[in-house]
PDB file of C-alpha atoms in Angstrom:
ATOM      1  CA  UNK A   1      67.112 -27.875 110.111  1.00 42.00           C
ATOM      2  CA  UNK A   2      67.843 -31.318 107.935  1.00 50.00           C
ATOM      3  CA  UNK A   3      68.995 -34.178 110.053  1.00 50.00           C
ATOM      4  CA  UNK A   4      72.353 -33.634 107.993  1.00 55.00           C
ATOM      5  CA  UNK A   5      72.680 -29.302 108.415  1.00 64.00           C
ATOM      6  CA  UNK A   6      72.779 -30.626 112.440  1.00 58.00           C
ATOM      7  CA  UNK A   7      76.555 -30.573 111.598  1.00 60.00           C
ATOM      8  CA  UNK A   8      76.436 -26.671 111.526  1.00 58.00           C
ATOM      9  CA  UNK A   9      75.793 -26.898 115.517  1.00 56.00           C
ATOM     10  CA  UNK A  10      78.813 -29.303 115.963  1.00 65.00           C
ATOM     11  CA  UNK A  11      82.732 -29.024 115.763  1.00 72.00           C
ATOM     12  CA  UNK A  12      82.726 -30.200 112.586  1.00 84.00           C
ATOM     13  CA  UNK A  13      83.356 -27.934 109.409  1.00 91.00           C
ATOM     14  CA  UNK A  14      82.166 -28.006 105.790  1.00 94.00           C
ATOM     15  CA  UNK A  15      83.101 -29.865 102.945  1.00 96.00           C
ATOM     16  CA  UNK A  16      82.979 -26.773 100.988  1.00 97.00           C
ATOM     17  CA  UNK A  17      82.359 -23.325 103.423  1.00 97.00           C
ATOM     18  CA  UNK A  18      82.575 -20.462 100.207  1.00 97.00           C
ATOM     19  CA  UNK A  19      81.461 -16.735 101.694  1.00 97.00           C
ATOM     20  CA  UNK A  20      80.689 -13.989  99.431  1.00 97.00           C
ATOM     21  CA  UNK A  21      81.635 -14.836  96.496  1.00 98.00           C
ATOM     22  CA  UNK A  22      81.077 -12.196  93.525  1.00 97.00           C
ATOM     23  CA  UNK A  23      82.843 -13.340  89.831  1.00 97.00           C
ATOM     24  CA  UNK A  24      83.586 -10.460  87.530  1.00 96.00           C
ATOM     25  CA  UNK A  25      84.079 -10.694  83.495  1.00 94.00           C
ATOM     26  CA  UNK A  26      86.240  -7.911  81.982  1.00 90.00           C
ATOM     27  CA  UNK A  27      85.573  -5.559  78.896  1.00 89.00           C
ATOM     28  CA  UNK A  28      87.477  -4.280  77.145  1.00 86.00           C
ATOM     29  CA  UNK A  29      84.981  -1.845  77.082  1.00 87.00           C
ATOM     30  CA  UNK A  30      83.488   0.624  80.400  1.00 85.00           C
ATOM     31  CA  UNK A  31      82.851  -1.481  83.459  1.00 90.00           C
ATOM     32  CA  UNK A  32      83.103  -5.089  84.597  1.00 90.00           C
ATOM     33  CA  UNK A  33      80.386  -7.145  84.649  1.00 94.00           C
ATOM     34  CA  UNK A  34      79.300  -9.369  87.988  1.00 95.00           C
ATOM     35  CA  UNK A  35      77.632 -12.674  86.760  1.00 95.00           C
ATOM     36  CA  UNK A  36      78.218 -13.260  90.972  1.00 97.00           C
ATOM     37  CA  UNK A  37      77.114 -11.349  93.506  1.00 97.00           C
ATOM     38  CA  UNK A  38      78.385 -11.899  97.316  1.00 97.00           C
ATOM     39  CA  UNK A  39      77.400 -15.717  96.957  1.00 97.00           C
ATOM     40  CA  UNK A  40      77.659 -17.551 100.748  1.00 97.00           C
ATOM     41  CA  UNK A  41      76.565 -21.310 101.017  1.00 97.00           C
ATOM     42  CA  UNK A  42      77.938 -24.509 102.874  1.00 96.00           C
ATOM     43  CA  UNK A  43      77.859 -28.172 102.110  1.00 96.00           C
ATOM     44  CA  UNK A  44      77.956 -30.031 105.204  1.00 95.00           C
ATOM     45  CA  UNK A  45      80.163 -33.783 104.936  1.00 94.00           C
ATOM     46  CA  UNK A  46      78.030 -36.738 103.262  1.00 93.00           C
ATOM     47  CA  UNK A  47      76.101 -34.199 102.020  1.00 95.00           C
ATOM     48  CA  UNK A  48      74.178 -33.084  98.275  1.00 96.00           C
ATOM     49  CA  UNK A  49      73.467 -29.698  97.982  1.00 97.00           C
ATOM     50  CA  UNK A  50      71.765 -28.474  95.180  1.00 96.00           C
ATOM     51  CA  UNK A  51      72.215 -25.478  93.461  1.00 97.00           C
ATOM     52  CA  UNK A  52      69.632 -24.380  90.618  1.00 94.00           C
ATOM     53  CA  UNK A  53      68.794 -21.395  88.881  1.00 92.00           C
ATOM     54  CA  UNK A  54      68.145 -20.063  85.010  1.00 90.00           C
ATOM     55  CA  UNK A  55      70.529 -20.310  83.025  1.00 89.00           C
ATOM     56  CA  UNK A  56      73.351 -17.323  83.458  1.00 90.00           C
ATOM     57  CA  UNK A  57      72.444 -17.019  87.307  1.00 94.00           C
ATOM     58  CA  UNK A  58      76.145 -17.879  88.123  1.00 94.00           C
ATOM     59  CA  UNK A  59      75.950 -21.338  89.632  1.00 95.00           C
ATOM     60  CA  UNK A  60      78.048 -23.200  87.052  1.00 94.00           C
ATOM     61  CA  UNK A  61      80.560 -20.214  87.664  1.00 96.00           C
ATOM     62  CA  UNK A  62      80.332 -20.639  90.871  1.00 96.00           C
ATOM     63  CA  UNK A  63      81.501 -23.922  91.278  1.00 95.00           C
ATOM     64  CA  UNK A  64      84.026 -23.237  88.785  1.00 94.00           C
ATOM     65  CA  UNK A  65      85.645 -20.976  90.975  1.00 95.00           C
ATOM     66  CA  UNK A  66      86.103 -23.810  93.697  1.00 95.00           C
ATOM     67  CA  UNK A  67      88.227 -24.944  90.827  1.00 94.00           C
ATOM     68  CA  UNK A  68      89.345 -22.367  89.383  1.00 93.00           C
ATOM     69  CA  UNK A  69      88.024 -22.967  86.479  1.00 93.00           C
ATOM     70  CA  UNK A  70      86.751 -19.691  84.968  1.00 94.00           C
ATOM     71  CA  UNK A  71      86.897 -18.914  81.957  1.00 92.00           C
ATOM     72  CA  UNK A  72      88.794 -16.563  80.317  1.00 89.00           C
ATOM     73  CA  UNK A  73      88.446 -13.097  81.332  1.00 90.00           C
ATOM     74  CA  UNK A  74      85.961 -14.091  84.304  1.00 93.00           C
ATOM     75  CA  UNK A  75      87.306 -12.884  87.908  1.00 92.00           C
ATOM     76  CA  UNK A  76      86.920 -13.050  91.566  1.00 94.00           C
ATOM     77  CA  UNK A  77      87.127 -10.100  93.073  1.00 94.00           C
ATOM     78  CA  UNK A  78      85.801 -10.742  96.377  1.00 96.00           C
ATOM     79  CA  UNK A  79      84.853 -13.206  98.944  1.00 97.00           C
ATOM     80  CA  UNK A  80      87.203 -16.790  99.808  1.00 96.00           C
ATOM     81  CA  UNK A  81      86.896 -19.831  99.575  1.00 97.00           C
ATOM     82  CA  UNK A  82      87.552 -23.317 102.137  1.00 97.00           C
ATOM     83  CA  UNK A  83      87.645 -26.686 101.333  1.00 96.00           C
ATOM     84  CA  UNK A  84      87.890 -28.004 105.206  1.00 94.00           C
ATOM     85  CA  UNK A  85      90.100 -26.141 106.557  1.00 91.00           C
ATOM     86  CA  UNK A  86      92.200 -25.799 103.141  1.00 93.00           C
ATOM     87  CA  UNK A  87      92.056 -21.693 101.759  1.00 94.00           C
ATOM     88  CA  UNK A  88      91.370 -22.114  97.785  1.00 92.00           C
ATOM     89  CA  UNK A  89      91.906 -18.352  97.904  1.00 83.00           C
ATOM     90  CA  UNK A  90      95.572 -17.454  95.408  1.00 81.00           C
ATOM     91  CA  UNK A  91      96.728 -21.169  94.889  1.00 90.00           C
ATOM     92  CA  UNK A  92      98.373 -21.661  92.065  1.00 91.00           C
ATOM     93  CA  UNK A  93      98.021 -23.674  88.988  1.00 90.00           C
ATOM     94  CA  UNK A  94     100.255 -26.366  90.041  1.00 90.00           C
ATOM     95  CA  UNK A  95      98.609 -26.904  94.339  1.00 92.00           C
ATOM     96  CA  UNK A  96      94.770 -26.450  92.047  1.00 92.00           C
ATOM     97  CA  UNK A  97      96.055 -29.493  90.065  1.00 88.00           C
ATOM     98  CA  UNK A  98      97.004 -31.509  93.677  1.00 87.00           C
ATOM     99  CA  UNK A  99      93.996 -31.323  94.585  1.00 91.00           C
ATOM    100  CA  UNK A 100      92.006 -31.480  91.232  1.00 88.00           C
ATOM    101  CA  UNK A 101      90.545 -34.714  90.987  1.00 75.00           C
ATOM    102  CA  UNK A 102      92.365 -35.728  94.273  1.00 85.00           C
ATOM    103  CA  UNK A 103      90.231 -34.030  97.258  1.00 93.00           C
ATOM    104  CA  UNK A 104      87.870 -32.357  94.712  1.00 95.00           C
ATOM    105  CA  UNK A 105      86.255 -34.458  91.650  1.00 93.00           C
ATOM    106  CA  UNK A 106      84.095 -32.915  89.081  1.00 92.00           C
ATOM    107  CA  UNK A 107      81.274 -34.680  87.176  1.00 90.00           C
ATOM    108  CA  UNK A 108      80.874 -32.359  83.770  1.00 86.00           C
ATOM    109  CA  UNK A 109      78.061 -32.307  81.719  1.00 82.00           C
ATOM    110  CA  UNK A 110      78.676 -33.713  78.446  1.00 80.00           C
ATOM    111  CA  UNK A 111      81.011 -37.292  78.776  1.00 81.00           C
ATOM    112  CA  UNK A 112      80.868 -37.979  75.489  1.00 80.00           C
ATOM    113  CA  UNK A 113      83.261 -34.085  75.325  1.00 85.00           C
ATOM    114  CA  UNK A 114      84.924 -34.288  77.798  1.00 89.00           C
ATOM    115  CA  UNK A 115      86.286 -38.401  77.159  1.00 93.00           C
ATOM    116  CA  UNK A 116      89.239 -38.680  74.625  1.00 94.00           C
ATOM    117  CA  UNK A 117      87.712 -40.365  72.117  1.00 95.00           C
ATOM    118  CA  UNK A 118      91.085 -41.956  70.948  1.00 95.00           C
ATOM    119  CA  UNK A 119      92.285 -43.281  74.919  1.00 95.00           C
ATOM    120  CA  UNK A 120      90.596 -46.472  75.725  1.00 96.00           C
ATOM    121  CA  UNK A 121      88.423 -45.764  78.934  1.00 96.00           C
ATOM    122  CA  UNK A 122      90.568 -48.231  81.231  1.00 96.00           C
ATOM    123  CA  UNK A 123      93.592 -45.945  80.542  1.00 95.00           C
ATOM    124  CA  UNK A 124      91.423 -43.109  81.522  1.00 95.00           C
ATOM    125  CA  UNK A 125      89.843 -43.732  84.370  1.00 95.00           C
ATOM    126  CA  UNK A 126      93.011 -45.019  85.799  1.00 94.00           C
ATOM    127  CA  UNK A 127      95.389 -41.748  84.622  1.00 92.00           C
ATOM    128  CA  UNK A 128      93.571 -39.943  87.768  1.00 91.00           C
ATOM    129  CA  UNK A 129      95.294 -42.915  90.624  1.00 92.00           C
ATOM    130  CA  UNK A 130      98.818 -42.437  87.518  1.00 92.00           C
ATOM    131  CA  UNK A 131      98.732 -38.672  87.776  1.00 87.00           C
ATOM    132  CA  UNK A 132      98.873 -38.936  91.155  1.00 88.00           C
ATOM    133  CA  UNK A 133      98.762 -41.825  93.595  1.00 89.00           C
ATOM    134  CA  UNK A 134     102.974 -43.119  90.967  1.00 90.00           C
ATOM    135  CA  UNK A 135     100.171 -46.611  89.152  1.00 94.00           C
ATOM    136  CA  UNK A 136     102.163 -48.094  86.845  1.00 94.00           C
ATOM    137  CA  UNK A 137      99.885 -49.089  84.207  1.00 91.00           C
ATOM    138  CA  UNK A 138      99.082 -51.576  84.279  1.00 93.00           C
ATOM    139  CA  UNK A 139      97.955 -51.952  88.161  1.00 95.00           C
ATOM    140  CA  UNK A 140      95.904 -48.829  87.180  1.00 94.00           C
ATOM    141  CA  UNK A 141      94.143 -50.088  84.482  1.00 94.00           C
ATOM    142  CA  UNK A 142      93.350 -53.491  87.536  1.00 95.00           C
ATOM    143  CA  UNK A 143      92.057 -50.494  89.616  1.00 95.00           C
ATOM    144  CA  UNK A 144      90.056 -48.882  86.581  1.00 95.00           C
ATOM    145  CA  UNK A 145      88.192 -51.698  86.245  1.00 96.00           C
ATOM    146  CA  UNK A 146      87.139 -52.280  90.048  1.00 95.00           C
ATOM    147  CA  UNK A 147      86.349 -48.706  90.000  1.00 94.00           C
ATOM    148  CA  UNK A 148      84.286 -49.455  86.384  1.00 95.00           C
ATOM    149  CA  UNK A 149      82.778 -52.860  88.891  1.00 94.00           C
ATOM    150  CA  UNK A 150      81.763 -50.006  91.594  1.00 92.00           C
ATOM    151  CA  UNK A 151      79.694 -48.051  89.147  1.00 92.00           C
ATOM    152  CA  UNK A 152      77.419 -50.567  87.972  1.00 92.00           C
ATOM    153  CA  UNK A 153      78.896 -51.335  84.940  1.00 94.00           C
ATOM    154  CA  UNK A 154      79.546 -55.162  82.933  1.00 94.00           C
ATOM    155  CA  UNK A 155      82.163 -57.109  82.201  1.00 96.00           C
ATOM    156  CA  UNK A 156      83.719 -54.277  83.657  1.00 95.00           C
ATOM    157  CA  UNK A 157      87.234 -56.556  82.523  1.00 95.00           C
ATOM    158  CA  UNK A 158      85.892 -55.691  78.773  1.00 96.00           C
ATOM    159  CA  UNK A 159      85.062 -53.083  79.305  1.00 96.00           C
ATOM    160  CA  UNK A 160      88.617 -50.978  80.535  1.00 96.00           C
ATOM    161  CA  UNK A 161      89.781 -52.127  76.566  1.00 96.00           C
ATOM    162  CA  UNK A 162      87.069 -50.105  74.926  1.00 97.00           C
ATOM    163  CA  UNK A 163      86.514 -47.513  73.235  1.00 97.00           C
ATOM    164  CA  UNK A 164      83.812 -44.547  74.411  1.00 95.00           C
ATOM    165  CA  UNK A 165      81.838 -44.418  71.780  1.00 95.00           C
ATOM    166  CA  UNK A 166      81.767 -48.240  72.136  1.00 96.00           C
ATOM    167  CA  UNK A 167      80.000 -46.838  74.942  1.00 95.00           C
ATOM    168  CA  UNK A 168      76.464 -45.795  75.005  1.00 92.00           C
ATOM    169  CA  UNK A 169      74.875 -42.399  76.743  1.00 89.00           C
ATOM    170  CA  UNK A 170      74.549 -43.631  80.143  1.00 89.00           C
ATOM    171  CA  UNK A 171      77.766 -46.163  80.319  1.00 93.00           C
ATOM    172  CA  UNK A 172      79.799 -42.775  79.801  1.00 93.00           C
ATOM    173  CA  UNK A 173      78.638 -40.900  82.485  1.00 91.00           C
ATOM    174  CA  UNK A 174      79.500 -43.110  84.720  1.00 91.00           C
ATOM    175  CA  UNK A 175      82.703 -44.215  83.268  1.00 93.00           C
ATOM    176  CA  UNK A 176      82.793 -40.226  84.176  1.00 92.00           C
ATOM    177  CA  UNK A 177      81.718 -40.766  87.724  1.00 91.00           C
ATOM    178  CA  UNK A 178      84.255 -43.647  87.751  1.00 92.00           C
ATOM    179  CA  UNK A 179      87.262 -41.774  87.021  1.00 92.00           C
ATOM    180  CA  UNK A 180      85.643 -38.929  89.338  1.00 89.00           C
ATOM    181  CA  UNK A 181      86.002 -41.415  92.410  1.00 90.00           C
ATOM    182  CA  UNK A 182      89.738 -42.507  91.522  1.00 90.00           C
ATOM    183  CA  UNK A 183      90.862 -41.063  94.273  1.00 89.00           C
ATOM    184  CA  UNK A 184      87.824 -40.911  97.366  1.00 90.00           C
ATOM    185  CA  UNK A 185      87.327 -37.316  96.650  1.00 93.00           C
ATOM    186  CA  UNK A 186      85.911 -35.065  99.277  1.00 95.00           C
ATOM    187  CA  UNK A 187      84.134 -33.022  97.294  1.00 96.00           C
ATOM    188  CA  UNK A 188      82.372 -33.695  94.124  1.00 96.00           C
ATOM    189  CA  UNK A 189      81.062 -31.332  91.760  1.00 96.00           C
ATOM    190  CA  UNK A 190      78.749 -32.355  89.417  1.00 94.00           C
ATOM    191  CA  UNK A 191      77.809 -29.461  87.157  1.00 92.00           C
ATOM    192  CA  UNK A 192      74.501 -30.906  85.185  1.00 90.00           C
ATOM    193  CA  UNK A 193      75.461 -34.563  84.630  1.00 87.00           C
ATOM    194  CA  UNK A 194      71.497 -36.337  83.853  1.00 84.00           C
ATOM    195  CA  UNK A 195      71.300 -33.451  81.280  1.00 79.00           C
ATOM    196  CA  UNK A 196      71.560 -34.924  77.897  1.00 73.00           C
ATOM    197  CA  UNK A 197      70.332 -38.903  79.373  1.00 80.00           C
ATOM    198  CA  UNK A 198      66.799 -40.178  78.649  1.00 84.00           C
ATOM    199  CA  UNK A 199      64.138 -40.217  82.040  1.00 85.00           C
ATOM    200  CA  UNK A 200      65.183 -43.708  83.140  1.00 85.00           C
ATOM    201  CA  UNK A 201      69.427 -43.147  82.391  1.00 85.00           C
ATOM    202  CA  UNK A 202      68.283 -41.070  84.780  1.00 87.00           C
ATOM    203  CA  UNK A 203      67.555 -42.234  87.257  1.00 88.00           C
ATOM    204  CA  UNK A 204      70.572 -44.743  87.078  1.00 88.00           C
ATOM    205  CA  UNK A 205      72.299 -42.080  87.816  1.00 88.00           C
ATOM    206  CA  UNK A 206      70.694 -40.185  90.087  1.00 91.00           C
ATOM    207  CA  UNK A 207      70.238 -43.243  93.058  1.00 91.00           C
ATOM    208  CA  UNK A 208      73.987 -44.117  92.082  1.00 91.00           C
ATOM    209  CA  UNK A 209      75.371 -40.945  92.980  1.00 92.00           C
ATOM    210  CA  UNK A 210      73.274 -41.328  95.867  1.00 93.00           C
ATOM    211  CA  UNK A 211      74.859 -44.442  96.963  1.00 93.00           C
ATOM    212  CA  UNK A 212      78.329 -42.954  96.186  1.00 91.00           C
ATOM    213  CA  UNK A 213      77.324 -40.688  98.508  1.00 94.00           C
ATOM    214  CA  UNK A 214      76.334 -43.170 101.451  1.00 93.00           C
ATOM    215  CA  UNK A 215      79.038 -45.757 100.946  1.00 91.00           C
ATOM    216  CA  UNK A 216      81.883 -43.305 100.234  1.00 91.00           C
ATOM    217  CA  UNK A 217      80.304 -39.960 103.171  1.00 92.00           C
ATOM    218  CA  UNK A 218      81.914 -37.724 100.045  1.00 93.00           C
ATOM    219  CA  UNK A 219      79.881 -34.836  99.646  1.00 96.00           C
ATOM    220  CA  UNK A 220      78.946 -33.516  96.457  1.00 97.00           C
ATOM    221  CA  UNK A 221      77.877 -30.070  95.083  1.00 97.00           C
ATOM    222  CA  UNK A 222      74.622 -30.985  92.102  1.00 96.00           C
ATOM    223  CA  UNK A 223      74.363 -27.551  89.471  1.00 95.00           C
ATOM    224  CA  UNK A 224      70.713 -28.697  87.870  1.00 92.00           C
ATOM    225  CA  UNK A 225      67.827 -26.334  86.192  1.00 88.00           C
ATOM    226  CA  UNK A 226      65.753 -29.176  86.768  1.00 88.00           C
ATOM    227  CA  UNK A 227      63.838 -28.823  90.380  1.00 89.00           C
ATOM    228  CA  UNK A 228      62.509 -32.921  89.318  1.00 88.00           C
ATOM    229  CA  UNK A 229      66.253 -33.767  89.958  1.00 90.00           C
ATOM    230  CA  UNK A 230      66.751 -31.942  92.632  1.00 92.00           C
ATOM    231  CA  UNK A 231      64.139 -33.796  94.454  1.00 91.00           C
ATOM    232  CA  UNK A 232      64.730 -35.832  94.179  1.00 90.00           C
ATOM    233  CA  UNK A 233      68.546 -36.830  95.727  1.00 93.00           C
ATOM    234  CA  UNK A 234      69.553 -33.047  96.978  1.00 95.00           C
ATOM    235  CA  UNK A 235      69.226 -32.566 101.123  1.00 95.00           C
ATOM    236  CA  UNK A 236      69.264 -29.618 100.348  1.00 96.00           C
ATOM    237  CA  UNK A 237      69.275 -26.674  98.359  1.00 96.00           C
ATOM    238  CA  UNK A 238      70.451 -23.218  97.381  1.00 97.00           C
ATOM    239  CA  UNK A 239      68.607 -20.537  94.875  1.00 97.00           C
ATOM    240  CA  UNK A 240      70.283 -18.782  92.373  1.00 97.00           C
ATOM    241  CA  UNK A 241      68.539 -16.093  90.146  1.00 96.00           C
ATOM    242  CA  UNK A 242      70.883 -13.067  88.931  1.00 95.00           C
ATOM    243  CA  UNK A 243      74.221 -14.108  90.717  1.00 96.00           C
ATOM    244  CA  UNK A 244      72.868 -14.134  94.108  1.00 97.00           C
ATOM    245  CA  UNK A 245      70.874 -16.514  95.933  1.00 97.00           C
ATOM    246  CA  UNK A 246      67.127 -15.855  96.922  1.00 97.00           C
ATOM    247  CA  UNK A 247      66.295 -19.080  99.421  1.00 96.00           C
ATOM    248  CA  UNK A 248      68.280 -21.357 100.759  1.00 96.00           C
ATOM    249  CA  UNK A 249      66.646 -24.585 102.846  1.00 95.00           C
ATOM    250  CA  UNK A 250      65.856 -28.016 103.282  1.00 95.00           C
ATOM    251  CA  UNK A 251      64.222 -29.850 100.214  1.00 93.00           C
ATOM    252  CA  UNK A 252      60.874 -30.557 101.219  1.00 91.00           C
ATOM    253  CA  UNK A 253      60.131 -27.214 102.538  1.00 92.00           C
ATOM    254  CA  UNK A 254      61.801 -25.346  99.786  1.00 93.00           C
ATOM    255  CA  UNK A 255      59.216 -27.637  97.937  1.00 91.00           C
ATOM    256  CA  UNK A 256      55.933 -27.108  99.832  1.00 91.00           C
ATOM    257  CA  UNK A 257      56.404 -24.160 101.756  1.00 93.00           C
ATOM    258  CA  UNK A 258      58.936 -21.084  99.426  1.00 94.00           C
ATOM    259  CA  UNK A 259      59.491 -17.326 100.956  1.00 94.00           C
ATOM    260  CA  UNK A 260      60.909 -16.239  97.654  1.00 95.00           C
ATOM    261  CA  UNK A 261      58.821 -15.174  94.395  1.00 95.00           C
ATOM    262  CA  UNK A 262      61.220 -16.841  92.091  1.00 94.00           C
ATOM    263  CA  UNK A 263      61.120 -19.849  94.091  1.00 94.00           C
ATOM    264  CA  UNK A 264      57.356 -20.146  93.477  1.00 92.00           C
ATOM    265  CA  UNK A 265      57.304 -19.459  89.730  1.00 91.00           C
ATOM    266  CA  UNK A 266      59.794 -22.238  88.943  1.00 89.00           C
ATOM    267  CA  UNK A 267      57.925 -24.014  91.460  1.00 89.00           C
ATOM    268  CA  UNK A 268      55.028 -23.516  89.582  1.00 86.00           C
ATOM    269  CA  UNK A 269      56.815 -24.020  85.451  1.00 81.00           C
ATOM    270  CA  UNK A 270      56.934 -27.523  86.655  1.00 74.00           C
ATOM    271  CA  UNK A 271      53.305 -28.869  87.990  1.00 59.00           C
ATOM    272  CA  UNK A 272      54.787 -32.502  87.883  1.00 57.00           C
ATOM    273  CA  UNK A 273      56.901 -31.561  91.491  1.00 49.00           C
ATOM    274  CA  UNK A 274      54.478 -32.504  93.711  1.00 47.00           C
ATOM    275  CA  UNK A 275      54.519 -35.817  92.780  1.00 48.00           C
ATOM    276  CA  UNK A 276      57.573 -36.448  92.742  1.00 51.00           C
ATOM    277  CA  UNK A 277      58.421 -34.931  96.647  1.00 50.00           C
ATOM    278  CA  UNK A 278      55.026 -37.363  97.727  1.00 52.00           C
ATOM    279  CA  UNK A 279      53.244 -33.927  97.981  1.00 46.00           C
ATOM    280  CA  UNK A 280      49.831 -32.236  96.924  1.00 39.00           C
ATOM    281  CA  UNK A 281      50.371 -28.381  95.544  1.00 39.00           C
TER     282      UNK A 281
END
């Protein structure tokens, strides 16, 4: 058990607790299609937890169920989801809007697709404060400037007046992270946030997320298919295949002594992973 997982032996409550989650897609003909089957996972305070698996394994759907942002025709067939002591089951859309951005933040895969190209960066980063905290436009923009500074964007007083196309890919991603941090969320869901970035910028974003965890005490659910990224940033790992969790454990245990055949297959397909975690195969 890692130091962080010793929380499980205390009276502390997990930031996120999912139990026996099953998700199905309704089909016009034939039985519903099961895409997530009996998934259970915990994320403890100040912990970065990776959920890894190939495309279609159900990892992103699991995260989207937490936000109640599943695609059309997808439905939660069974299971419970708790954010600390708050049940997320059967929450209305209005109640979920109050939680999203406030207690839970999402950092999406493609920042350029998520940012509004017609709105200045400062207005977008400060928008959660306008919606949830009643900030006026000027106060929200000043808060956005400080948020951009906190994610190491240079000359934030100038950048708040710029548009997304004036930002590099790495800066766009950091702007999305700044937006997510606006209300000091308990849980940050990062869905493949470094996929579209080159190696150097990817390393900067990972370093920033670790810094946020250490500085602000946030818990982070990190969705990825990249074992190297998991080895770099995560404390605990869940391995998913075909809608089920096939293995979980501390990062070093998963990468040095995997128990599941599927985990070993993933490791064998990523030979550089041993260098990343400082061990030899």
